XYZ file of C-alpha atoms in Angstrom:
734
model
C -30.953 -51.569 105.693
C -28.533 -54.282 106.719
C -27.561 -56.647 103.927
C -28.383 -60.284 104.732
C -25.067 -61.982 105.283
C -25.032 -65.559 104.115
C -23.021 -67.154 106.878
C -20.263 -66.294 109.293
C -17.153 -68.424 109.452
C -14.434 -67.830 111.977
C -11.075 -69.392 112.340
C -7.896 -69.260 114.334
C -4.673 -70.279 112.649
C -4.128 -73.649 114.262
C -7.680 -73.887 115.670
C -11.150 -72.365 115.744
C -12.052 -69.267 117.711
C -15.225 -67.184 117.883
C -14.830 -63.652 116.537
C -17.227 -60.739 116.785
C -17.904 -58.972 113.494
C -18.241 -55.212 113.633
C -16.847 -54.870 117.145
C -14.474 -52.066 116.225
C -15.388 -48.759 117.895
C -14.447 -46.839 114.752
C -17.192 -45.563 112.448
C -17.055 -44.280 108.884
C -15.635 -40.780 108.689
C -13.722 -40.992 111.972
C -10.198 -42.186 112.442
C -9.844 -45.358 114.526
C -7.919 -45.113 117.780
C -4.189 -45.504 117.280
C -3.257 -49.038 118.325
C -1.093 -49.359 121.374
C 2.101 -51.377 121.225
C 1.294 -55.046 121.701
C -2.441 -54.626 121.066
C -4.469 -56.580 118.536
C -5.592 -54.709 115.444
C -8.616 -55.654 113.369
C -8.842 -54.882 109.667
C -11.418 -55.766 107.029
C -10.631 -56.753 103.444
C -13.484 -56.214 100.971
C -13.247 -58.564 97.993
C -14.874 -57.348 94.766
C -14.493 -60.112 92.188
C -15.166 -60.429 88.436
C -17.799 -57.695 88.115
C -17.727 -58.272 84.329
C -19.239 -54.938 83.403
C -22.598 -55.779 84.999
C -23.741 -52.234 85.539
C -27.462 -52.760 86.045
C -29.316 -55.317 88.227
C -30.289 -58.675 86.739
C -31.589 -62.172 87.507
C -29.558 -64.222 89.968
C -29.963 -67.660 91.559
C -28.365 -67.151 94.957
C -26.912 -69.863 97.154
C -29.047 -68.859 100.128
C -31.560 -66.260 98.988
C -32.897 -68.252 96.040
C -34.007 -67.063 92.597
C -34.358 -63.293 92.468
C -34.762 -60.718 89.746
C -33.286 -57.207 89.822
C -30.240 -58.226 91.874
C -26.556 -57.416 91.711
C -25.232 -54.505 89.690
C -22.677 -51.896 90.667
C -25.041 -49.538 92.517
C -26.135 -52.339 94.862
C -22.521 -53.409 95.303
C -21.724 -49.826 96.285
C -24.302 -50.085 99.064
C -22.685 -53.283 100.323
C -19.241 -51.713 100.335
C -20.588 -48.633 102.086
C -22.240 -50.767 104.772
C -19.005 -52.600 105.541
C -17.071 -49.347 105.742
C -19.663 -47.863 108.060
C -19.578 -51.016 110.202
C -15.830 -51.057 110.731
C -14.651 -47.580 109.777
C -13.272 -46.774 106.364
C -9.744 -46.370 107.703
C -9.972 -49.919 109.034
C -10.881 -51.463 105.672
C -9.354 -51.987 102.234
C -11.271 -52.587 98.991
C -9.502 -54.892 96.544
C -10.959 -55.659 93.101
C -9.832 -58.790 91.257
C -10.663 -60.125 87.811
C -12.661 -59.064 84.776
C -14.157 -55.652 85.479
C -14.695 -53.544 82.350
C -15.854 -56.238 79.922
C -19.028 -58.343 79.895
C -22.029 -56.391 78.615
C -23.092 -54.098 75.799
C -22.735 -50.878 77.789
C -19.044 -51.536 78.428
C -18.359 -53.212 75.073
C -19.555 -50.206 73.061
C -17.647 -47.717 75.244
C -14.403 -49.703 75.789
C -15.327 -49.865 79.456
C -15.921 -46.136 79.867
C -19.531 -46.628 80.968
C -18.476 -48.315 84.208
C -15.244 -46.460 84.973
C -16.792 -43.400 86.669
C -18.376 -45.721 89.228
C -15.186 -47.689 89.802
C -13.253 -44.458 90.250
C -15.823 -43.321 92.800
C -15.665 -46.481 94.932
C -12.227 -45.643 96.349
C -10.672 -48.943 95.311
C -7.350 -49.624 97.041
C -5.917 -52.084 94.546
C -6.858 -53.954 91.367
C -5.666 -56.963 89.368
C -6.856 -57.053 85.753
C -8.769 -60.017 84.385
C -8.098 -61.588 81.003
C -11.095 -59.847 79.405
C -9.893 -56.441 80.621
C -7.150 -56.760 77.997
C -9.685 -57.462 75.224
C -9.974 -53.851 74.020
C -6.329 -53.847 72.943
C -3.033 -52.620 74.309
C -3.777 -48.915 73.757
C -6.808 -49.137 76.016
C -4.879 -51.132 78.606
C -1.983 -48.692 78.725
C -4.133 -45.551 78.682
C -6.333 -46.875 81.474
C -4.052 -48.774 83.821
C -0.324 -48.144 83.257
C 0.656 -45.231 85.485
C 3.264 -43.626 83.244
C 1.122 -43.916 80.109
C -2.396 -43.012 81.224
C -4.051 -40.721 78.707
C -0.946 -40.378 76.528
C -1.315 -42.908 73.696
C -3.354 -42.223 70.579
C -6.276 -44.608 70.266
C -6.339 -46.748 67.119
C -8.849 -46.114 64.348
C -11.049 -49.040 65.343
C -10.925 -47.929 69.003
C -12.016 -44.453 67.944
C -14.945 -46.001 66.053
C -16.141 -47.482 69.333
C -15.654 -44.283 71.316
C -17.141 -41.960 68.688
C -20.770 -42.439 69.763
C -20.006 -41.065 73.229
C -16.966 -38.877 72.404
C -17.748 -36.995 69.165
C -14.161 -35.767 68.831
C -13.060 -39.324 68.025
C -12.751 -39.094 64.248
C -10.236 -41.838 63.587
C -7.117 -39.699 63.971
C -7.899 -37.663 67.111
C -5.060 -37.230 69.644
C -5.391 -38.640 73.166
C -6.131 -35.163 74.507
C -9.460 -35.341 72.624
C -10.216 -39.059 72.370
C -9.165 -41.564 75.025
C -10.548 -44.057 77.524
C -11.151 -43.087 81.134
C -8.088 -43.851 83.267
C -8.313 -45.713 86.568
C -7.585 -43.650 89.658
C -6.638 -46.753 91.650
C -3.485 -48.859 91.721
C -3.253 -51.740 89.254
C -0.677 -54.406 90.052
C 0.596 -57.517 88.257
C 3.955 -59.233 88.554
C 3.683 -61.280 85.348
C 3.217 -58.806 82.445
C 6.264 -57.662 80.467
C 6.758 -55.137 77.696
C 7.531 -56.615 74.292
C 8.666 -55.082 71.016
C 6.482 -56.725 68.365
C 8.821 -55.516 65.613
C 11.749 -57.524 66.924
C 12.974 -60.476 64.890
C 14.818 -63.742 65.407
C 16.410 -64.279 68.806
C 15.365 -60.787 69.876
C 11.806 -62.107 70.104
C 12.710 -63.941 73.268
C 10.862 -61.980 75.966
C 12.873 -59.858 78.369
C 11.729 -61.040 81.808
C 13.830 -58.724 83.928
C 11.964 -56.923 86.728
C 12.686 -53.544 85.110
C 10.733 -54.597 82.002
C 7.482 -55.233 83.812
C 4.451 -53.251 82.682
C 2.872 -52.884 86.134
C 4.131 -52.610 89.652
C 4.084 -56.102 91.170
C 2.858 -54.888 94.542
C 1.781 -51.871 96.562
C 1.489 -51.292 100.284
C -1.789 -50.069 101.741
C -2.535 -49.316 105.382
C -5.633 -50.077 107.462
C -5.911 -49.553 111.234
C -2.154 -49.209 111.461
C -1.519 -52.497 109.621
C 0.615 -52.292 106.489
C -0.776 -54.663 103.884
C 1.328 -55.764 100.929
C -1.028 -56.217 97.971
C 0.607 -58.423 95.310
C -1.014 -59.222 91.957
C -0.871 -61.858 89.219
C -3.071 -61.364 86.178
C -4.256 -63.977 83.699
C -1.878 -66.080 81.626
C -4.581 -66.990 79.093
C -4.187 -64.003 76.775
C -1.858 -65.622 74.217
C -4.422 -68.355 73.454
C -7.449 -66.051 73.431
C -6.570 -63.646 70.657
C -3.218 -62.250 69.453
C -4.634 -58.725 69.446
C -5.277 -58.887 73.201
C -1.597 -59.181 74.025
C 0.198 -57.187 71.344
C 3.167 -55.456 73.037
C 2.782 -57.684 76.126
C 4.191 -61.026 77.201
C 2.884 -63.039 80.141
C 4.340 -65.516 82.602
C 2.634 -67.545 85.311
C 3.947 -65.165 87.953
C 4.963 -68.185 90.026
C 8.722 -67.785 89.689
C 8.591 -64.064 90.392
C 6.348 -64.372 93.424
C 8.803 -65.262 96.224
C 11.037 -62.269 95.467
C 8.060 -59.932 95.125
C 6.772 -61.038 98.516
C 10.227 -60.574 100.030
C 10.484 -57.096 98.532
C 7.072 -56.093 99.892
C 8.040 -57.399 103.324
C 11.307 -55.485 103.190
C 9.353 -52.321 102.359
C 7.334 -52.710 105.550
C 4.404 -55.002 104.709
C 3.205 -56.804 107.836
C 0.870 -59.152 106.011
C 0.771 -60.253 102.371
C -2.449 -60.346 100.361
C -2.030 -62.017 96.975
C -4.750 -61.441 94.381
C -4.706 -63.445 91.163
C -6.698 -63.984 87.981
C -5.273 -67.498 87.628
C -8.383 -69.305 88.843
C -9.262 -71.254 91.959
C -7.319 -74.450 91.131
C -4.085 -72.574 90.462
C -4.512 -70.488 93.565
C -4.977 -73.497 95.845
C -1.760 -74.946 94.417
C 0.162 -71.684 94.791
C -0.885 -71.448 98.435
C 0.489 -74.955 98.999
C 3.858 -74.219 97.411
C 4.698 -70.557 98.035
C 5.287 -69.570 101.675
C 4.546 -66.257 103.332
C 1.148 -65.551 101.719
C -1.363 -64.656 104.421
C -4.469 -64.139 102.277
C -5.202 -65.111 98.687
C -8.066 -63.352 96.876
C -9.005 -65.629 93.994
C -10.523 -64.515 90.693
C -11.260 -65.707 87.147
C -13.274 -68.870 87.846
C -16.240 -66.928 89.266
C -16.751 -69.434 92.064
C -19.077 -68.149 94.783
C -17.529 -69.998 97.722
C -19.415 -69.519 100.986
C -16.602 -70.996 103.040
C -13.017 -69.777 103.191
C -10.299 -72.305 102.403
C -7.378 -72.731 104.787
C -4.133 -74.114 103.376
C -1.617 -75.344 105.958
C 1.828 -75.991 104.500
C 4.294 -78.522 105.843
C 6.355 -75.640 107.297
C 3.358 -74.685 109.433
C 2.532 -71.555 107.472
C -1.097 -70.938 106.564
C -2.987 -69.093 103.808
C -6.640 -68.089 103.747
C -8.236 -68.338 100.276
C -11.547 -66.737 99.329
C -13.358 -66.396 96.014
C -16.448 -64.210 95.909
C -18.297 -64.896 92.655
C -19.344 -62.031 90.414
C -21.240 -58.797 90.984
C -24.063 -60.512 92.898
C -21.713 -61.271 95.777
C -19.304 -59.344 97.947
C -16.650 -60.910 100.128
C -15.840 -59.574 103.580
C -12.787 -60.923 105.381
C -12.090 -59.641 108.902
C -8.593 -60.219 110.255
C -7.177 -59.733 113.729
C -3.454 -58.968 113.553
C -1.056 -59.268 116.462
C 2.444 -57.840 116.781
C 4.841 -59.236 114.223
C 2.233 -59.238 111.484
C 0.656 -62.562 112.465
C -3.031 -63.270 111.900
C -4.551 -64.279 115.217
C -8.021 -65.046 113.898
C -10.303 -64.315 110.986
C -13.922 -64.347 109.874
C -15.367 -64.474 106.353
C -18.805 -63.494 105.115
C -20.085 -64.009 101.584
C -22.663 -61.244 101.199
C -25.478 -61.747 98.709
C -26.373 -58.559 96.824
C -30.066 -59.308 96.330
C -32.959 -57.146 95.166
C -33.496 -56.201 98.813
C -30.207 -54.311 98.861
C -30.952 -50.720 97.784
C -28.992 -49.115 94.979
C -26.758 -46.386 96.319
C -28.317 -42.904 96.113
C -26.387 -41.420 99.031
C -23.649 -38.828 98.869
C -21.139 -41.293 100.348
C -19.251 -41.663 97.058
C -20.521 -38.881 94.802
C -23.356 -36.366 95.073
C -26.598 -38.144 94.222
C -25.107 -41.604 94.530
C -23.667 -44.322 92.313
C -27.092 -45.180 90.873
C -27.515 -41.735 89.338
C -23.923 -41.723 88.130
C -24.445 -45.012 86.293
C -27.818 -44.048 84.858
C -26.148 -41.078 83.213
C -23.482 -43.412 81.771
C -25.898 -45.885 80.185
C -29.013 -43.867 79.272
C -28.047 -43.906 75.586
C -28.413 -47.711 75.567
C -31.998 -47.933 76.812
C -35.437 -46.959 75.553
C -36.149 -43.258 75.797
C -35.231 -39.933 74.263
C -31.495 -40.407 74.869
C -31.160 -43.729 73.016
C -28.706 -43.805 70.122
C -26.926 -46.386 67.969
C -23.427 -47.561 68.867
C -20.727 -49.216 66.769
C -17.878 -51.417 67.999
C -14.773 -51.421 65.810
C -13.007 -54.812 65.902
C -9.293 -55.152 65.309
C -8.373 -54.642 61.667
C -11.492 -52.695 60.757
C -11.007 -49.124 59.494
C -12.588 -46.167 61.241
C -16.381 -46.148 60.978
C -16.699 -49.881 60.269
C -17.730 -52.635 62.640
C -20.682 -54.121 64.481
C -23.537 -51.676 65.072
C -26.236 -51.977 67.723
C -29.391 -49.975 67.015
C -31.801 -51.686 69.413
C -32.395 -50.632 73.042
C -30.995 -53.183 75.461
C -34.317 -53.445 77.315
C -36.175 -54.586 74.182
C -37.465 -58.174 74.365
C -35.649 -60.537 72.003
C -37.428 -63.783 72.874
C -38.557 -66.210 75.558
C -37.331 -69.197 77.516
C -39.159 -71.891 79.463
C -35.990 -73.090 81.205
C -33.395 -71.250 83.241
C -30.518 -70.129 81.056
C -27.321 -70.225 83.038
C -23.829 -71.611 82.741
C -22.999 -73.247 86.031
C -21.857 -76.698 85.012
C -18.447 -77.701 83.813
C -19.916 -80.142 81.256
C -23.133 -78.760 79.777
C -26.143 -76.493 80.256
C -29.173 -75.071 78.494
C -27.321 -71.879 77.669
C -24.561 -73.508 75.657
C -27.055 -75.873 74.014
C -29.043 -72.813 72.914
C -25.926 -71.119 71.556
C -24.843 -74.238 69.660
C -28.259 -74.808 68.071
C -28.656 -71.142 67.118
C -25.202 -71.016 65.541
C -25.787 -74.093 63.404
C -29.164 -72.716 62.303
C -27.449 -69.558 61.054
C -24.864 -71.606 59.166
C -27.621 -73.616 57.493
C -29.418 -70.416 56.446
C -26.447 -69.147 54.397
C -27.024 -71.510 51.486
C -23.749 -73.318 52.161
C -23.664 -76.950 51.018
C -23.780 -78.421 54.511
C -26.128 -80.767 56.356
C -26.608 -82.324 59.796
C -24.476 -85.233 58.547
C -21.351 -83.217 57.793
C -21.494 -80.073 59.940
C -22.085 -78.946 63.494
C -21.665 -75.846 65.622
C -19.895 -75.163 68.880
C -20.268 -72.681 71.683
C -17.094 -71.684 73.484
C -18.711 -73.156 76.557
C -18.159 -70.047 78.650
C -19.089 -70.876 82.212
C -20.931 -68.610 84.635
C -22.323 -65.149 84.089
C -25.813 -63.962 84.861
C -28.761 -66.360 84.440
C -32.124 -65.682 82.842
C -35.100 -67.337 84.526
C -37.516 -69.466 82.537
C -41.229 -68.682 82.408
C -42.942 -69.746 85.629
C -39.771 -69.845 87.759
C -40.908 -69.143 91.355
C -39.163 -66.082 92.748
C -38.024 -65.841 96.353
C -39.475 -62.339 96.552
C -42.872 -63.555 95.339
C -44.470 -64.188 91.959
C -42.923 -65.972 88.996
C -40.651 -65.033 86.111
C -42.188 -64.258 82.715
C -39.312 -65.904 80.805
C -38.459 -62.872 78.682
C -34.965 -62.527 77.231
C -33.844 -58.992 76.485
C -31.309 -57.821 73.926
C -29.075 -56.699 76.783
C -29.122 -60.166 78.321
C -27.971 -61.663 75.022
C -24.974 -59.317 75.051
C -24.283 -60.422 78.614
C -24.199 -64.007 77.329
C -21.912 -63.156 74.391
C -20.294 -59.749 75.082
C -17.834 -59.645 72.208
C -17.726 -59.254 68.444
C -15.960 -62.141 66.735
C -17.349 -62.941 63.294
C -19.361 -66.144 62.914
C -17.629 -68.367 60.345
C -17.748 -71.727 58.595
C -14.463 -73.646 58.475
C -13.599 -77.166 57.336
C -11.615 -79.529 59.595
C -10.804 -83.221 59.566
C -12.500 -85.395 62.154
C -9.165 -86.492 63.582
C -7.954 -82.930 64.061
C -11.166 -81.972 65.865
C -10.973 -84.945 68.182
C -7.393 -84.106 69.082
C -8.282 -80.464 69.752
C -11.220 -81.462 71.930
C -9.032 -83.827 73.942
C -6.801 -80.839 74.554
C -9.736 -78.780 75.846
C -10.679 -81.558 78.257
C -7.054 -81.594 79.397
C -7.375 -77.905 80.206
C -10.439 -78.565 82.369
C -9.624 -81.839 84.118
C -5.838 -82.197 84.149
C -4.768 -83.405 87.606
C -1.974 -80.817 87.377
C -3.742 -77.532 88.244
C -1.123 -75.349 86.567
C -2.184 -76.875 83.250
C -5.817 -75.845 83.693
C -6.977 -73.348 81.064
C -10.377 -71.899 81.838
C -12.784 -74.338 83.412
C -15.381 -75.498 80.941
C -16.134 -78.073 78.277
C -17.632 -76.673 75.094
C -21.273 -76.554 74.021
C -22.437 -78.163 70.770
C -25.382 -78.196 68.406
C -27.952 -80.949 68.861
C -26.434 -83.296 66.267
C -23.193 -83.900 68.229
C -22.739 -86.521 70.960
C -19.724 -87.384 73.103
C -19.038 -90.122 75.631
C -16.328 -89.151 78.122
C -14.341 -91.090 80.716
C -12.641 -88.872 83.274
C -11.622 -91.537 85.764
C -9.092 -93.554 83.768
C -7.816 -90.897 81.379
C -5.346 -90.659 79.810
C -4.985 -94.461 79.771
C -8.545 -95.410 78.786
C -7.957 -94.948 75.026
C -4.314 -95.936 74.473
C -2.304 -94.376 71.662
C -5.320 -92.694 70.092
C -5.173 -89.023 70.912
C -3.851 -86.702 73.588
C -5.614 -87.383 76.889
C -7.858 -90.230 75.802
C -10.897 -88.893 77.636
C -13.195 -89.126 74.582
C -14.530 -92.668 74.216
C -16.948 -91.772 71.442
C -17.552 -88.776 69.175
C -20.696 -89.022 67.042
C -22.095 -86.696 64.395
C -25.808 -87.205 63.673
C -25.759 -90.724 65.068
C -22.546 -92.067 63.528
C -18.968 -92.208 64.748
C -16.767 -89.464 63.312
C -14.101 -90.764 60.926
C -10.654 -89.172 61.502
C -10.204 -88.670 57.745
C -13.552 -87.098 56.880
C -14.030 -83.379 56.327
C -16.491 -81.644 58.647
C -17.689 -78.037 58.524
C -17.761 -76.313 61.905
C -19.830 -73.181 62.456
C -18.310 -71.084 65.198
C -16.775 -67.708 65.899
C -13.678 -66.225 64.275
C -11.537 -63.972 66.525
C -10.734 -60.891 64.441
C -6.994 -60.709 63.851
C -6.399 -64.457 63.688
C -5.307 -66.444 60.655
C -8.032 -67.862 58.442
C -7.250 -71.397 59.616
C -8.618 -70.646 63.082
C -11.983 -70.424 64.771
C -12.558 -69.867 68.470
C -10.669 -72.614 70.306
C -9.741 -74.584 67.153
C -7.011 -74.103 64.541
C -5.833 -76.034 61.505
C -8.882 -75.565 59.289
C -9.364 -74.443 55.700
C -11.924 -72.846 53.399
C -13.142 -70.177 55.841
C -16.365 -68.400 54.884
C -18.569 -65.937 56.710
C -22.336 -65.554 57.068
C -22.984 -62.035 55.787
C -25.867 -59.685 55.146
C -27.663 -57.048 57.177
C -29.262 -58.244 60.395
C -32.945 -57.259 60.578
C -33.814 -56.216 64.148
C -37.565 -56.708 63.610
C -38.525 -59.796 65.638
C -41.196 -60.684 63.060
C -38.985 -60.478 59.975
C -36.256 -62.998 59.146
C -32.918 -61.650 58.011
C -31.511 -62.499 54.597
C -28.171 -64.225 55.110
C -25.558 -64.993 52.490
C -22.058 -66.407 52.435
C -18.929 -64.293 51.929
C -15.226 -64.987 51.440
C -12.498 -63.483 53.661
C -11.327 -60.016 52.627
C -7.738 -60.995 53.439
C -6.293 -64.452 53.999
C -2.568 -64.017 54.676
C -0.206 -61.978 56.866
C -3.158 -60.750 58.943
C -1.009 -59.258 61.720
C 2.265 -57.502 60.896
C 3.442 -54.933 63.473
C 5.950 -53.491 60.989
C 3.107 -52.466 58.669
C 0.440 -49.792 58.842
C -2.197 -50.897 59.431
C -0.689 -53.595 61.602
C -3.885 -55.671 61.456
C -5.898 -56.444 58.325
C -9.661 -56.847 58.162
C -10.675 -60.429 57.402
C -14.446 -60.620 57.961
C -16.775 -58.692 55.622
C -18.307 -55.388 56.717
C -21.707 -57.046 57.262
C -20.416 -59.938 59.375
C -22.552 -61.502 62.099
C -21.694 -61.500 65.792
C -22.929 -64.111 68.322
C -25.555 -61.832 69.886
C -27.178 -61.348 66.476
C -27.166 -65.117 65.947
C -29.120 -65.605 69.174
C -31.568 -62.821 68.293
C -32.245 -64.392 64.898
C -32.870 -67.828 66.423
C -35.298 -66.417 68.981
C -37.457 -64.946 66.210
C -38.798 -68.441 65.517
C -37.834 -70.478 68.585
C -38.636 -70.537 72.295
C -35.996 -72.147 74.485
C -37.566 -75.313 75.911
C -36.620 -78.518 77.682
C -37.756 -80.560 74.695
C -35.697 -78.636 72.141
C -32.661 -77.532 74.128
C -32.426 -79.963 77.044
C -31.390 -81.759 79.040
C -28.403 -79.658 80.126
C -25.855 -82.373 79.302
C -27.631 -83.581 76.182
C -24.460 -83.565 74.071
C -22.124 -85.267 76.520
C -22.609 -88.546 78.366
C -20.273 -89.149 81.303
C -19.220 -92.684 82.223
C -19.581 -93.075 86.017
C -16.585 -94.020 88.102
C -15.878 -97.666 88.897
C -18.010 -98.897 91.784
C -21.106 -96.937 90.750
C -23.914 -97.177 91.587
C -23.707 -99.809 94.338
C -20.399 -98.772 95.883
C -19.534 -95.299 94.565
C -16.041 -94.004 95.274
C -15.551 -90.959 97.454
C -14.648 -88.812 94.456
C -17.929 -89.517 92.579
C -20.607 -90.103 95.188
C -23.420 -88.985 92.887
C -22.148 -91.236 90.077
C -22.382 -88.585 87.361
C -18.865 -89.239 86.074
C -17.501 -85.869 87.213
C -15.468 -85.575 90.440
C -17.555 -84.159 93.247
C -16.860 -80.694 94.558
C -14.239 -80.449 97.281
C -15.054 -76.942 98.515
C -18.307 -75.986 96.781
C -16.535 -75.179 93.514
C -17.900 -76.051 90.061
C -14.680 -76.995 88.265
C -13.047 -79.842 90.246
C -10.102 -78.131 91.859
C -7.906 -81.236 91.712
C -8.944 -82.229 88.202
C -9.800 -85.826 87.283
C -7.856 -88.941 86.447
C -4.777 -90.640 87.893
C -3.324 -88.575 90.736
C 0.233 -89.455 89.704
C -0.225 -87.079 86.776
C -0.641 -84.182 89.191
C 1.792 -81.616 90.534
C 2.979 -83.921 93.307
C 2.475 -84.095 97.050
C 3.337 -80.785 98.669
C 2.752 -82.030 102.204
C 0.149 -79.301 102.692
C -3.428 -79.775 103.885
C -6.343 -77.931 102.293
C -9.504 -77.618 104.368
C -12.766 -75.730 104.407
C -13.388 -73.530 107.435
C -17.096 -73.653 108.242
C -19.488 -73.440 111.127
C -20.946 -76.900 110.463
């Protein structure tokens, strides 16, 4: 069947022009006619963005097709890719994957991404840029999977071998890479901003070597479609150093901005007619890069997971233009058709954001592999689902010896609980999902017997934005019927697909307020290159904030960085800067014991501990444990380089949510409204004469291009990057 295509947008650089999709005479399996000198050539770029390990179909609330179950997933994506290639001819198209790919669900977490790699290797991907979470399995996985000269050559660490041992029995903690290793990518991985680093260096030698010869990946490759040579240039995430030190051991990252002009020039000199830049920097950064860096024809944006139905056209003051597209996660597929004239100029273009709904069949053809991608994936994940092949799996976090870690012994399709509201994360300020996570985390902290109360403790959720939704009971479905509101174990691991240890840490109120101002800076800074992520955090029910985004950072003079927080209340009273507050949140394994997720400078770290009981009718018995180690956690000159800090029976976020659902249903009354923890002060002029930036008077700048995180931030424009003289417009058929 033909996949419903959301909308068709066409553009001519310098004006609009109609363009016929699929007009090429070439068909899949046949070579297109060789272009004659002076003739136009049409190529199609397929944009696969932030798949996040979503192997199987799931709920999705589509922009056009509405709320649908059993949508997305790699086998349906494969059908979409196949359809495009059959429409235009495979030799006329290029498939580029950008952003988090092998991380984001239990099946990939407990196999270090191996469960999804056979499908990726079958798709015939032409180029890839890693996302920040693709580095999360550690440098040995990264190098064995993606670095050409090192694929399959580096011995996996003991904790890595723990994770692989359930699917590769030879992994015994000391197995060589010939017997125990991750599956290597058979496609090109590029990034111009990752450099090798010797962690054992000292003093001045710790200054990173940023020479081109020291780069980990090739910065660009050239691919050809319909006689057009395409330079594919990559920039991966710069967020690794603040996520977890174990993610970037042996690597150092730059923004890629300074390197980019020379990389583009080098690709051009090697024969590239057009330049396609793909980055994991996020939509805001990418819009700014397109304004400042010339000679980029197309920019494939990743990281922020924006599903943008319209392409963005940036016209610089020199007259050069860049097309920007961002194509969501695995429920969407971007198709960009380009007509190229002699000299490598784009004459016109058309973009389609394809929705991979439940009506798109999962691939069972022989187009990629005999029997299809669906059968290939079912073989990869059958051990995670109910049936005779199910088995337990253990993930070994950094610092844990072989055989130790977080074990999952419940099928992913088992029901964990119920919700009456839609659980999704598609708001930069707050949502039911993060409210649920915050409340569940505080409940676990209270159950440990620690001397804490609603007056002196609260919990946070990292505030992760996007990922798959789960429909509440009674949600009308576009395909007919209503949702039953069930939440499966697998969906909880999609919400929280990692294994930090839940912890209790004491902070002063003033330190917390300063840290939280910094997070708001990372979301709403008018300077896009200072954006870090794209989300405010979630909190337990006893926290309240009042934020002003319009006047910051001048609205609260001399108080704290940014000044966006007007009020910060704990259980109905203003937080005193000098008081001690216990925060229940996650601890990234490998960090110092002063740090929780997103916050450092604490003391007295303790961990909820005790065996999790998977029986939905039986509460778990939870205690409180001290750190196993509390100093010199990471030392590359030592073996082991990383020490275990959390106890063996630590709790991970997915277990926290499962425990909460044993006695709670997610409801509007208990977990709503979405922004229940954060009140936004509307912009001046609201409600009678709202300014253009806040027409709905909710205190958050309105979307400029359909994005969720305001691309230009919030607050005084003079704090921004400065006027580039470029114009940024949406190309639509309206």
